[in-house]
Short mmCIF file of C-alpha atoms and ligand atoms in Angstrom, two decimals:
data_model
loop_
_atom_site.label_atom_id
_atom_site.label_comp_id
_atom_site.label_asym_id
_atom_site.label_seq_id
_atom_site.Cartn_x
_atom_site.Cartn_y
_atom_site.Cartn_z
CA UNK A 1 -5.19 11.14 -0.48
CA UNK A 2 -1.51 11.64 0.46
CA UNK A 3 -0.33 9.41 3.77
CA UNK A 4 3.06 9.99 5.25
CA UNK A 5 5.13 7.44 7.58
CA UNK A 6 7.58 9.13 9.66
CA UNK A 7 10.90 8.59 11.62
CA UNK A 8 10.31 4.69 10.37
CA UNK A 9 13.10 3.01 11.82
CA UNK A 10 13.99 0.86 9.22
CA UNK A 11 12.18 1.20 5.17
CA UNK A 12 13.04 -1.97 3.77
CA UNK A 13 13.31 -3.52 0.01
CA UNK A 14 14.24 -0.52 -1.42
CA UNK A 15 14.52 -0.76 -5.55
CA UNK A 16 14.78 1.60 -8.84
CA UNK A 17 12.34 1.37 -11.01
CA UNK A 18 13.73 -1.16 -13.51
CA UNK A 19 11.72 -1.86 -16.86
CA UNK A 20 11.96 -5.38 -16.71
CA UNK A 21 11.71 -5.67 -12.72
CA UNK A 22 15.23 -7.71 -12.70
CA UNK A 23 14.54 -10.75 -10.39
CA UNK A 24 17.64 -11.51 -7.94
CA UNK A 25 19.54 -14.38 -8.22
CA UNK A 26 22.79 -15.77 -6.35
CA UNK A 27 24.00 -13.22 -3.84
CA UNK A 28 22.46 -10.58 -5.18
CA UNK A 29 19.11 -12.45 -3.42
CA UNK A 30 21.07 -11.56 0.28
CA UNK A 31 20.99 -7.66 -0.61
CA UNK A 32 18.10 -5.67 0.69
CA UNK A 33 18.81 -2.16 0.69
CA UNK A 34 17.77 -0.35 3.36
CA UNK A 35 16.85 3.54 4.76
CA UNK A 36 17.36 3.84 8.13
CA UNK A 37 15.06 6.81 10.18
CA UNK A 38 13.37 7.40 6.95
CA UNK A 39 10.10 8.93 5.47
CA UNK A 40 7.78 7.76 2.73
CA UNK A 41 4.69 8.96 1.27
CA UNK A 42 2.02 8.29 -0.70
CA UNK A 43 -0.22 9.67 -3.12
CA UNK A 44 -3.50 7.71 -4.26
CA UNK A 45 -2.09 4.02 -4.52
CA UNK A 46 1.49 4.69 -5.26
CA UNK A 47 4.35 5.22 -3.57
CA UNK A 48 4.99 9.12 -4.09
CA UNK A 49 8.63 9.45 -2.20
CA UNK A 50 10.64 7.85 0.53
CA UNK A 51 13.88 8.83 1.49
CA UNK A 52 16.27 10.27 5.29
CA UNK A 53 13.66 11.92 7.70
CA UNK A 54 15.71 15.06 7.25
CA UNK A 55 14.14 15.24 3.67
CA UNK A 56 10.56 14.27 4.90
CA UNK A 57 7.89 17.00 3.66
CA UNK A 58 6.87 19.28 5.93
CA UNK A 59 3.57 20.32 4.58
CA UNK A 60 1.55 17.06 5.28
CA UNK A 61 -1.49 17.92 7.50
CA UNK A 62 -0.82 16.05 10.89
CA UNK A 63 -4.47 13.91 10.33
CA UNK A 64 -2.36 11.84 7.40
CA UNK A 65 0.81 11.53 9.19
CA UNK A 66 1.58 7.85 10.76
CA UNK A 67 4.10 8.29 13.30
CA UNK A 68 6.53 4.66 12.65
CA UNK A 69 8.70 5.66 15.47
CA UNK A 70 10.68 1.70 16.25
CA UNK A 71 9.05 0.26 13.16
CA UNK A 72 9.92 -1.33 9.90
CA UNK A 73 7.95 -0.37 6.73
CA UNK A 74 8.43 -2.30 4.25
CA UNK A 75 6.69 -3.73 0.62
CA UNK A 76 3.39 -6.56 1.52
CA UNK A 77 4.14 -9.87 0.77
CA UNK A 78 3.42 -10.93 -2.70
CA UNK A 79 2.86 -14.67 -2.41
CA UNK A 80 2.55 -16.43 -6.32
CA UNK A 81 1.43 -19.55 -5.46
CA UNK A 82 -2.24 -20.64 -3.73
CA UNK A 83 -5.23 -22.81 -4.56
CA UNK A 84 -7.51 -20.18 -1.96
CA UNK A 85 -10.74 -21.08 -4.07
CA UNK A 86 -12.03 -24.44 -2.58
CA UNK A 87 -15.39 -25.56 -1.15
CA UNK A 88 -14.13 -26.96 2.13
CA UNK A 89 -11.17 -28.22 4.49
CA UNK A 90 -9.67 -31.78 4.96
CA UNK A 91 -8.99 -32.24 7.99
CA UNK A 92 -9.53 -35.98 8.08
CA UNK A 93 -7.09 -36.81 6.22
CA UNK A 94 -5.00 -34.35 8.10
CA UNK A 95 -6.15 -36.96 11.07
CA UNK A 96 -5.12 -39.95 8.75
CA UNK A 97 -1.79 -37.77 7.88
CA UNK A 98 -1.26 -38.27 11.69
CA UNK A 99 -2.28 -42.25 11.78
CA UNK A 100 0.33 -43.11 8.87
CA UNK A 101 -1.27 -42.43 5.46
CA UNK A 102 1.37 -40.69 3.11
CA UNK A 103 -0.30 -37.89 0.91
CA UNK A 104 -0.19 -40.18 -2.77
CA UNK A 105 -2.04 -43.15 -0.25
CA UNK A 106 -4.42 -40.33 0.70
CA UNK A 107 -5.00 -39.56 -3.13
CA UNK A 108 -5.35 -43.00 -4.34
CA UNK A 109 -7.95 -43.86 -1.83
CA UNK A 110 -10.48 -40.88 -3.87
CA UNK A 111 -9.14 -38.79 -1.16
CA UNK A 112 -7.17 -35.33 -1.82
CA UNK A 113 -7.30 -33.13 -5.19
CA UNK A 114 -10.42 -35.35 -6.35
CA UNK A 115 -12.28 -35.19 -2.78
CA UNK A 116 -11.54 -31.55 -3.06
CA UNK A 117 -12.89 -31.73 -6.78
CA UNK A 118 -16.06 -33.05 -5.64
CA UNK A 119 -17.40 -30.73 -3.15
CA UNK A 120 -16.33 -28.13 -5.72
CA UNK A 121 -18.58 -28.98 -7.99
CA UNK A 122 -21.65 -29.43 -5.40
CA UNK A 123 -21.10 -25.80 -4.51
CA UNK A 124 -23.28 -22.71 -6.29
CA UNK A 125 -20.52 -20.00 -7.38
CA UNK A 126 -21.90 -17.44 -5.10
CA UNK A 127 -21.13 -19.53 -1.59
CA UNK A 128 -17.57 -20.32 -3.42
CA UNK A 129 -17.32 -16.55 -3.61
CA UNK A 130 -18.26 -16.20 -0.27
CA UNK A 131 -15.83 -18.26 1.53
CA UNK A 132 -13.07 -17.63 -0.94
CA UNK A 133 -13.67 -13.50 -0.05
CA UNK A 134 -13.87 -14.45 3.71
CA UNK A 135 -10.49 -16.14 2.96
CA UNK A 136 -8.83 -13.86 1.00
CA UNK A 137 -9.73 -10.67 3.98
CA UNK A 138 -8.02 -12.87 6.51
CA UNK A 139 -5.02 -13.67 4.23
CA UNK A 140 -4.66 -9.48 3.74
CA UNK A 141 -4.10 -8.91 7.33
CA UNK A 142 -1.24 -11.27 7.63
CA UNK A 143 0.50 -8.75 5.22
CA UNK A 144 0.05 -10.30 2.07
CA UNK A 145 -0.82 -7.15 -1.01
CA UNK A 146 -0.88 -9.45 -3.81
CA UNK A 147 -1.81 -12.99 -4.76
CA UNK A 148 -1.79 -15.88 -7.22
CA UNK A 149 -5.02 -18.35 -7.15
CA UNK A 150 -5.07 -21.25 -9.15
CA UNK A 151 -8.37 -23.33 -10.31
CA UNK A 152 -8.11 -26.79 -10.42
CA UNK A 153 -10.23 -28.15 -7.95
CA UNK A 154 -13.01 -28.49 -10.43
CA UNK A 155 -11.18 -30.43 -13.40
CA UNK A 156 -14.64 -30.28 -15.08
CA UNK A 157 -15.69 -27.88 -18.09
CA UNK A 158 -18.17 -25.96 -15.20
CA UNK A 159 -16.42 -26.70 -12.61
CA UNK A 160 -13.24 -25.07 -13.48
CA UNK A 161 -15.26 -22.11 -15.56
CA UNK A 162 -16.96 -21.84 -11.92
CA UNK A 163 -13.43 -21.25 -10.06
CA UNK A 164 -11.97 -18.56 -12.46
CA UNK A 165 -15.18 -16.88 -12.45
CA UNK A 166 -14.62 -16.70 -8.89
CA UNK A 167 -11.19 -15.48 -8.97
CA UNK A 168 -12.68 -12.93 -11.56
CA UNK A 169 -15.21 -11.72 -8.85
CA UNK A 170 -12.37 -11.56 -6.21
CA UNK A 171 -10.29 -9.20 -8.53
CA UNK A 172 -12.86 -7.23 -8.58
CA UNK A 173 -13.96 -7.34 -5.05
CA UNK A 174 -11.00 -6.88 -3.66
CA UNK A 175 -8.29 -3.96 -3.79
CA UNK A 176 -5.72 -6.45 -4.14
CA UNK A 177 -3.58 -7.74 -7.26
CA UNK A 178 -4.79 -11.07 -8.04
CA UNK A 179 -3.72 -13.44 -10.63
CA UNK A 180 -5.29 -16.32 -11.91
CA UNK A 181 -3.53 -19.66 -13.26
CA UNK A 182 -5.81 -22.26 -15.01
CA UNK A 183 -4.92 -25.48 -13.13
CA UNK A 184 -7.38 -28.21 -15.27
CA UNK A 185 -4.14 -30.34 -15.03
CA UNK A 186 -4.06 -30.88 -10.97
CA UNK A 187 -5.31 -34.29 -11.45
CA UNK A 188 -7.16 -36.72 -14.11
CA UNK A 189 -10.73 -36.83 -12.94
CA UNK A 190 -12.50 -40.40 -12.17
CA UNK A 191 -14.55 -40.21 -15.50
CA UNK A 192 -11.04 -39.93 -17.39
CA UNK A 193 -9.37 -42.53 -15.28
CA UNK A 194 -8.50 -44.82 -17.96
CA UNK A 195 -9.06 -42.36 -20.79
CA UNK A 196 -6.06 -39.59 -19.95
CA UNK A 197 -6.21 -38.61 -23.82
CA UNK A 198 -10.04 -37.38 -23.67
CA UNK A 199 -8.88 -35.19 -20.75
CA UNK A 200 -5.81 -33.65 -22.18
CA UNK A 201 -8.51 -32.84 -25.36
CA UNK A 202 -11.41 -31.76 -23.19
CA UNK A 203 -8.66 -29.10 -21.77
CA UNK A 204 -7.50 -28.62 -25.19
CA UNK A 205 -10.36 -28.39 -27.07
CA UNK A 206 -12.91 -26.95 -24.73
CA UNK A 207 -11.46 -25.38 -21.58
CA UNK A 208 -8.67 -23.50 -23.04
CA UNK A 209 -11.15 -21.98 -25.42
CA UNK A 210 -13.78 -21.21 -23.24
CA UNK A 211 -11.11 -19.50 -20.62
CA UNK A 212 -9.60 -17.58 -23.45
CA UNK A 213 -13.11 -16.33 -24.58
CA UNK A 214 -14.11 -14.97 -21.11
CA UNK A 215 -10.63 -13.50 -20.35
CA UNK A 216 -10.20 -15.78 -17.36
CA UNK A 217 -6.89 -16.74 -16.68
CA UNK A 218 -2.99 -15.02 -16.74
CA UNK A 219 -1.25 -18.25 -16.04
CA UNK A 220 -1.37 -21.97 -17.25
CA UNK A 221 -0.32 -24.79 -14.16
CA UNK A 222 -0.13 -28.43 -14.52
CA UNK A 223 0.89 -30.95 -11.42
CA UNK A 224 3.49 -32.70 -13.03
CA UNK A 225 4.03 -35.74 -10.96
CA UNK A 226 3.78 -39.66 -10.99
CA UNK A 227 0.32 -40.90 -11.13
CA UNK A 228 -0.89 -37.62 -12.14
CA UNK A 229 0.96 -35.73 -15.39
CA UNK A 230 3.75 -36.57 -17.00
CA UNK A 231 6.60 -34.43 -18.21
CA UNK A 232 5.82 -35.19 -21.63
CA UNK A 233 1.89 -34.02 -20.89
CA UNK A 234 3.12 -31.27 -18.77
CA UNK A 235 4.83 -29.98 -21.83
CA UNK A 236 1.76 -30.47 -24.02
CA UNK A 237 -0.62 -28.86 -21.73
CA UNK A 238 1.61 -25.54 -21.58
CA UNK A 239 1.72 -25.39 -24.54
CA UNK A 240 -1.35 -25.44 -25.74
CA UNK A 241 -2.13 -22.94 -22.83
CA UNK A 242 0.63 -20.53 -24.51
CA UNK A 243 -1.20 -20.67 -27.43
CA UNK A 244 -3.63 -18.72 -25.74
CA UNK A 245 -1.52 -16.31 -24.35
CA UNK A 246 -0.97 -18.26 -20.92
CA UNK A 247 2.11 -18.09 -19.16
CA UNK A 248 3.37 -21.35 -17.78
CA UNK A 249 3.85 -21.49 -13.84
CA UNK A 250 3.72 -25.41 -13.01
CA UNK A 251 3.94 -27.46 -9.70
CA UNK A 252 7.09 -29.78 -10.31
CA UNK A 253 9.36 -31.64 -8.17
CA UNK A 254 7.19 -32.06 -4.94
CA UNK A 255 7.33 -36.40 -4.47
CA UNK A 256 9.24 -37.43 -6.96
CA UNK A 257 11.87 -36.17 -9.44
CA UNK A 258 9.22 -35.72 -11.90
CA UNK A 259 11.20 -34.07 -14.88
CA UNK A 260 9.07 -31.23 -13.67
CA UNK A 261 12.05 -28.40 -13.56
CA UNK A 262 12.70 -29.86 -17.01
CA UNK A 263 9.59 -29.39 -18.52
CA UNK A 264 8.88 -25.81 -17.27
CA UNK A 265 12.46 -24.61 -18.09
CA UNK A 266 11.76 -26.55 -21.70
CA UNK A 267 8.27 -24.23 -22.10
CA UNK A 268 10.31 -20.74 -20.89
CA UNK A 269 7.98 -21.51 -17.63
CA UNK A 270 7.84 -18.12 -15.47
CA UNK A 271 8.20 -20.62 -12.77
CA UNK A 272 8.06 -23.96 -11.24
CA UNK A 273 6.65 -24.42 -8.04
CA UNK A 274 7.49 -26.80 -5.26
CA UNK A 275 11.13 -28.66 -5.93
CA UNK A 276 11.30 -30.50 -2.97
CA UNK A 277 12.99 -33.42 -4.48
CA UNK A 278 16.15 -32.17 -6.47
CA UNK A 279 18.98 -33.99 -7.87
CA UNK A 280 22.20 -32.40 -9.73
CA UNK A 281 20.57 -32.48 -12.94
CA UNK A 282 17.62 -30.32 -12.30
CA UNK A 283 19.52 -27.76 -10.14
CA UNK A 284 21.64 -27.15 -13.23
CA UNK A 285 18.93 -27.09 -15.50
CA UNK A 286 17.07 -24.53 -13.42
CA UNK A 287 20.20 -22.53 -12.39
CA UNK A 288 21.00 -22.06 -16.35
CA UNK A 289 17.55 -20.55 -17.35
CA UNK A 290 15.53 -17.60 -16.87
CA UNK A 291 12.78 -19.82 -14.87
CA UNK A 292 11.90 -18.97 -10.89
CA UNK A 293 12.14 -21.68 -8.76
CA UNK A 294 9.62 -20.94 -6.54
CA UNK A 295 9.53 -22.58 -2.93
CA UNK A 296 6.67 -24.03 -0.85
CA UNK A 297 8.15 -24.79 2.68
CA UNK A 298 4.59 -24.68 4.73
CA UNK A 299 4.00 -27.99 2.02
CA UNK A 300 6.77 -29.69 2.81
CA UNK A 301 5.96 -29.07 6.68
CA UNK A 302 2.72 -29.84 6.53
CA UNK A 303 3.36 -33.09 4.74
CA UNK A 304 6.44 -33.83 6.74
CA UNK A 305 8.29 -34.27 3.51
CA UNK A 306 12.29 -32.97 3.07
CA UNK A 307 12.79 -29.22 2.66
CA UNK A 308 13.33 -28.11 -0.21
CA UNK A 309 17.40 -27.30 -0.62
CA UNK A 310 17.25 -23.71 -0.69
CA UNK A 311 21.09 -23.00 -0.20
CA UNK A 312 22.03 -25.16 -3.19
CA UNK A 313 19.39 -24.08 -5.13
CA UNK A 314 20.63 -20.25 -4.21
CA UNK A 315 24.70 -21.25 -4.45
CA UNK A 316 23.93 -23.01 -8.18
CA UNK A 317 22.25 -19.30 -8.93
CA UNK A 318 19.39 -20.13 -9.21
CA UNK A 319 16.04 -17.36 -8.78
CA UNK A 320 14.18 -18.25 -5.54
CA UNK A 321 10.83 -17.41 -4.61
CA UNK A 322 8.56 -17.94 -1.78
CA UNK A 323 5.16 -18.61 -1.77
CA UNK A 324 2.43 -20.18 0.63
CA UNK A 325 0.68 -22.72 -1.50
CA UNK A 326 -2.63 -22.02 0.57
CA UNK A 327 -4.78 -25.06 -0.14
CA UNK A 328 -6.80 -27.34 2.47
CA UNK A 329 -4.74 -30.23 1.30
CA UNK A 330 -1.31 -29.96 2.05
CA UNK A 331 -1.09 -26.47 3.20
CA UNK A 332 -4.33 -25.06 4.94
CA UNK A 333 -2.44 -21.22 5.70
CA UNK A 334 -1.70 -18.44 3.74
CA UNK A 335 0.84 -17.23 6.17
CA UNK A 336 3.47 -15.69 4.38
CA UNK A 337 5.50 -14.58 7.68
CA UNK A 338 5.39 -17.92 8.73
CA UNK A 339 6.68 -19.27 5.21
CA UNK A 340 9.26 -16.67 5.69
CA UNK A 341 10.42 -18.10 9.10
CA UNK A 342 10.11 -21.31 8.08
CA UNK A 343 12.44 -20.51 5.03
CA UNK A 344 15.41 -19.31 7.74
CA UNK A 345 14.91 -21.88 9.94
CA UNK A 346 14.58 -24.91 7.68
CA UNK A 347 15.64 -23.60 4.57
CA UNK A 348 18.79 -21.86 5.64
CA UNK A 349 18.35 -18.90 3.84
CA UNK A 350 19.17 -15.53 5.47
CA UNK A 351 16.31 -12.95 6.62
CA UNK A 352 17.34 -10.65 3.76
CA UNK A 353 17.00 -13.66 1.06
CA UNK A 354 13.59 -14.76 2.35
CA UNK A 355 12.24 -11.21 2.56
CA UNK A 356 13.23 -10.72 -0.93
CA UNK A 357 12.57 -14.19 -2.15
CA UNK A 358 8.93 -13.63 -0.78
CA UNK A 359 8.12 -9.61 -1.89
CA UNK A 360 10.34 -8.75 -5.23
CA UNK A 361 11.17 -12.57 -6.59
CA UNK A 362 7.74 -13.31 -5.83
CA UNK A 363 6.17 -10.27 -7.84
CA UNK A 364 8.34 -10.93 -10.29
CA UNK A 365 7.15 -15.10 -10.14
CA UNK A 366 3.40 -13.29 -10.70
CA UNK A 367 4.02 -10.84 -13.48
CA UNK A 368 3.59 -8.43 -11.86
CA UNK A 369 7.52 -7.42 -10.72
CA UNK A 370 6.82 -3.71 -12.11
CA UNK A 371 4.34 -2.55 -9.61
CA UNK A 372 5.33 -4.54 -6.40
CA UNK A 373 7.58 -6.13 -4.67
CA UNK A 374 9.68 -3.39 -3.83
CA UNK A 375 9.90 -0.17 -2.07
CA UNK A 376 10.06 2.05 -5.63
CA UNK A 377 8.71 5.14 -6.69
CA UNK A 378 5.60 4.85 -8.72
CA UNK A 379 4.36 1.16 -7.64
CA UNK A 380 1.45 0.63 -5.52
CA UNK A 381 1.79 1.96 -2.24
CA UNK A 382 1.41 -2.14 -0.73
CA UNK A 383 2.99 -2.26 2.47
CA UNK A 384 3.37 -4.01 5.63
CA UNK A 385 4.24 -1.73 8.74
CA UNK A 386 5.17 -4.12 11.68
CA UNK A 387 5.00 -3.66 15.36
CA UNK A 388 8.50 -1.88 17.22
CA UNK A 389 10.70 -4.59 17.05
CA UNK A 390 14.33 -4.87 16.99
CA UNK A 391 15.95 -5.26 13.68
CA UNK A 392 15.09 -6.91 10.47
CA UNK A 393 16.10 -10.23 11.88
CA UNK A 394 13.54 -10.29 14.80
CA UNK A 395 10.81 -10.76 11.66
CA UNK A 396 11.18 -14.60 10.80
CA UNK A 397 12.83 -15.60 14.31
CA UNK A 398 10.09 -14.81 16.62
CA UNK A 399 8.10 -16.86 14.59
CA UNK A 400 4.41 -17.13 15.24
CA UNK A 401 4.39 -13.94 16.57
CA UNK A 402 2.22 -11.21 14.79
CA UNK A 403 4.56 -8.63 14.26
CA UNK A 404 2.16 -6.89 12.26
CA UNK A 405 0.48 -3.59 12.98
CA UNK A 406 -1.16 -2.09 9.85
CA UNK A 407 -1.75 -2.95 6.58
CA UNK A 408 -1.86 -0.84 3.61
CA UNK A 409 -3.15 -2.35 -0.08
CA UNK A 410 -3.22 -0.23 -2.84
CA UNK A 411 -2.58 3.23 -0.55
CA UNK A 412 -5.48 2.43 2.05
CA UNK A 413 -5.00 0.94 5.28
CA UNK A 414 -7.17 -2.75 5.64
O1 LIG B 1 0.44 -27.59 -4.39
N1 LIG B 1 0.51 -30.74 -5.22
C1 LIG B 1 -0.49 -30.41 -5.83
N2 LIG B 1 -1.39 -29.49 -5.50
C2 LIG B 1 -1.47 -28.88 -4.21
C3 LIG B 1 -2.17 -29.70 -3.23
C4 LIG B 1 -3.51 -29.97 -3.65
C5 LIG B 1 -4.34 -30.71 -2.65
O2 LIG B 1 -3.86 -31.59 -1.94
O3 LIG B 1 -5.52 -30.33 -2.60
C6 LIG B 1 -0.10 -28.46 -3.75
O4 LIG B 1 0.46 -28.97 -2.76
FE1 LIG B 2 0.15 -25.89 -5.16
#
């Protein structure tokens, strides 16, 4: 059915249809073209026409006719980067964040990734479903029309089968894009403590297979990070996932200056995730490559770590993304508006960079840059359509507000 917004005040993120979707870079990341008092309609789930009110069909029947009088439309958020599949929260070591305990203390005392790990694998697949569906319904009404999920909480043969099935039920649950990344590298499991070259063969040897046989996963991730993978293993992980048509997309550069930005940019990674601890070296590595540098500021928030240096990363030329990095252990929200704030206030970057960094870039850090991200004819009608507010601007700074009013996914309202 057709569905047309009228007089919106601003339509925002508006793009040609490029074959590649060209991800923006430098200061081209600060341009987001805009239609002021502007129409668009859709047809199905695409995104039939937009353009000046003046040219707004006339022949719409008034039943499928939003009035956005004072509103922005504008494309949902597209965030590339979650673990939304787990079993339960954490919030005691949130409470023993708050005593003193630093995230790697948490980790090494069987707390973290393998505490997560362990409930996973007490939990049947169809309560996993459950909660992960219940999750994934809340995350759509904060605006966000397409999503990344990683496995990795079950670093187990079953356990990790058990998660991508789950993301495979959730694709097809659900009316929104989801892609999944095969995250067996998040951590080495207790049984593989001291034997780190029967793990990197179990996911070699039997994982990767099995994954590749039921068509599970888009994307391979490893955690490259002291006392958890090395850049050398990161490298050897992707590519054995490439070898099975997986695309890298690793978590680098979150503690430590883990040669993480190295190893992705190394594999032609379609991104690297994180990069809150930068020096010279990988800025110039990453700025010189095709590679998205994709940025997690609700992670370095919630773990009261540095933020990551956005300006550089954008003044070196670098392509930025946004993403949420919903997980229950250092990011328990899949907020993308407040990622979005957070990346003007703390990050620096301008409204116009975020919004792009966190709708087109992030698309593009997904695959999926040719059907959304942007306001263009012909990709799915995914869209955000905020409250009457002010001006672009007003978006990230009244943070914490919900600016949103309706949601539309694949051309139907949520
Ligand atoms: O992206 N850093 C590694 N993985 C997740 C956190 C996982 C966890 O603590 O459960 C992240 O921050
Ligand atoms: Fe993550």
């Amino acid at each position: 059915m057709a569905m047309l917004f009228k007089n919106i005040s601003i339509l925002a993120g508006i793009r040609s249809a490029d074959k590649p979707a060209k991800p923006l870079r430098g200061k081209d990341l600060a341009e987001l073209p805009v239609i002021k008092n502007a129409f668009l309609l859709t047809e199905g789930d695409r995104i039939a026409a937009f353009g000046p009110m003046t040219e707004a069909p006339a022949n719409i029947p008034p039943g499928q006719c939003i009035d956005a009088t004072g509103r922005i439309l504008m494309p949902a958020w597209c965030d590339s980067h979650t673990h939304l599949v787990f079993a339960a929260s954490r919030e005691n070591e949130f409470i023993d964040k708050i005593r003193g305990l630093s995230y790697a203390e948490i980790a090494a005392k069987g707390g973290g990734i393998l505490n997560s790990a362990a409930r996973l694998n007490e939990m049947p697949e169809d309560k996993l479903f459950n909660l992960a569906l219940q999750r994934l319904d809340e995350t759509v009404k904060m605006g966000t029309g397409a999503i990344e999920i990683k496995s990795g909480y079950g670093l187990t043969v079953d356990g990790e089968l058990k998660m991508l099935r789950v993301i495979k039920r959730l694709k097809q649950a659900s009316g929104l894009t989801i892609k999944a990344s095969f995250l067996g590298a998040h951590a080495y499991p207790p049984q593989f403590r001291d034997n780190h070259e029967g793990y990197l063969q179990l996911i070699e040897q039997e994982i990767l297979p099995a994954i590749a046989r039921e068509g599970l996963a888009d994307f391979i991730d490893v955690f490259c990070e002291e006392g958890f993978f090395t850049q050398a293993e990161t490298e050897r992980i992707c590519r054995a996932g490439q070898a099975y048509g997986l695309l890298p997309k690793i978590h680098a550069n979150q503690l430590h200056l883990s040669g993480g930005v190295q190893a992705g940019v190394n594999v032609g990674a379609l991104s690297v995730d994180h990069l809150e601890t930068m020096d010279e070296a990988a800025i110039r590595c990453l700025a010189a490559s095709s590679t998205i540098g994709t940025l997690l500021p609700t992670a370095a928030f919630f773990l009261r770590m540095p933020y990551q240096p956005a300006r550089q990363l954008i003044d070196a030329g670098c392509i930025i993304a946004l993403a949420s990095d919903f997980n229950p252990g250092s990011s328990p929200s899949a907020n993308m508006n407040l990622v979005v704030s957070m990346a003007c206030i703390q990050l620096k970057m301008l409204p116009e960079e975020a919004i792009n960094a966190a709708t087109l870039n992030g698309a593009i850090a997904m695959g999926i840059g040719e059907t959304h991200g942007s306001i263009t004819i012909g990709k799915k009608a995914s869209l955000i359509l905020t409250r009457p507010v002010p001006s672009l601007a007003y978006l990230p700074y009244a943070f914490g507000s919900n600016l949103i009013e309706r949601v539309m996914v694949a051309g139907e309202f949520t």
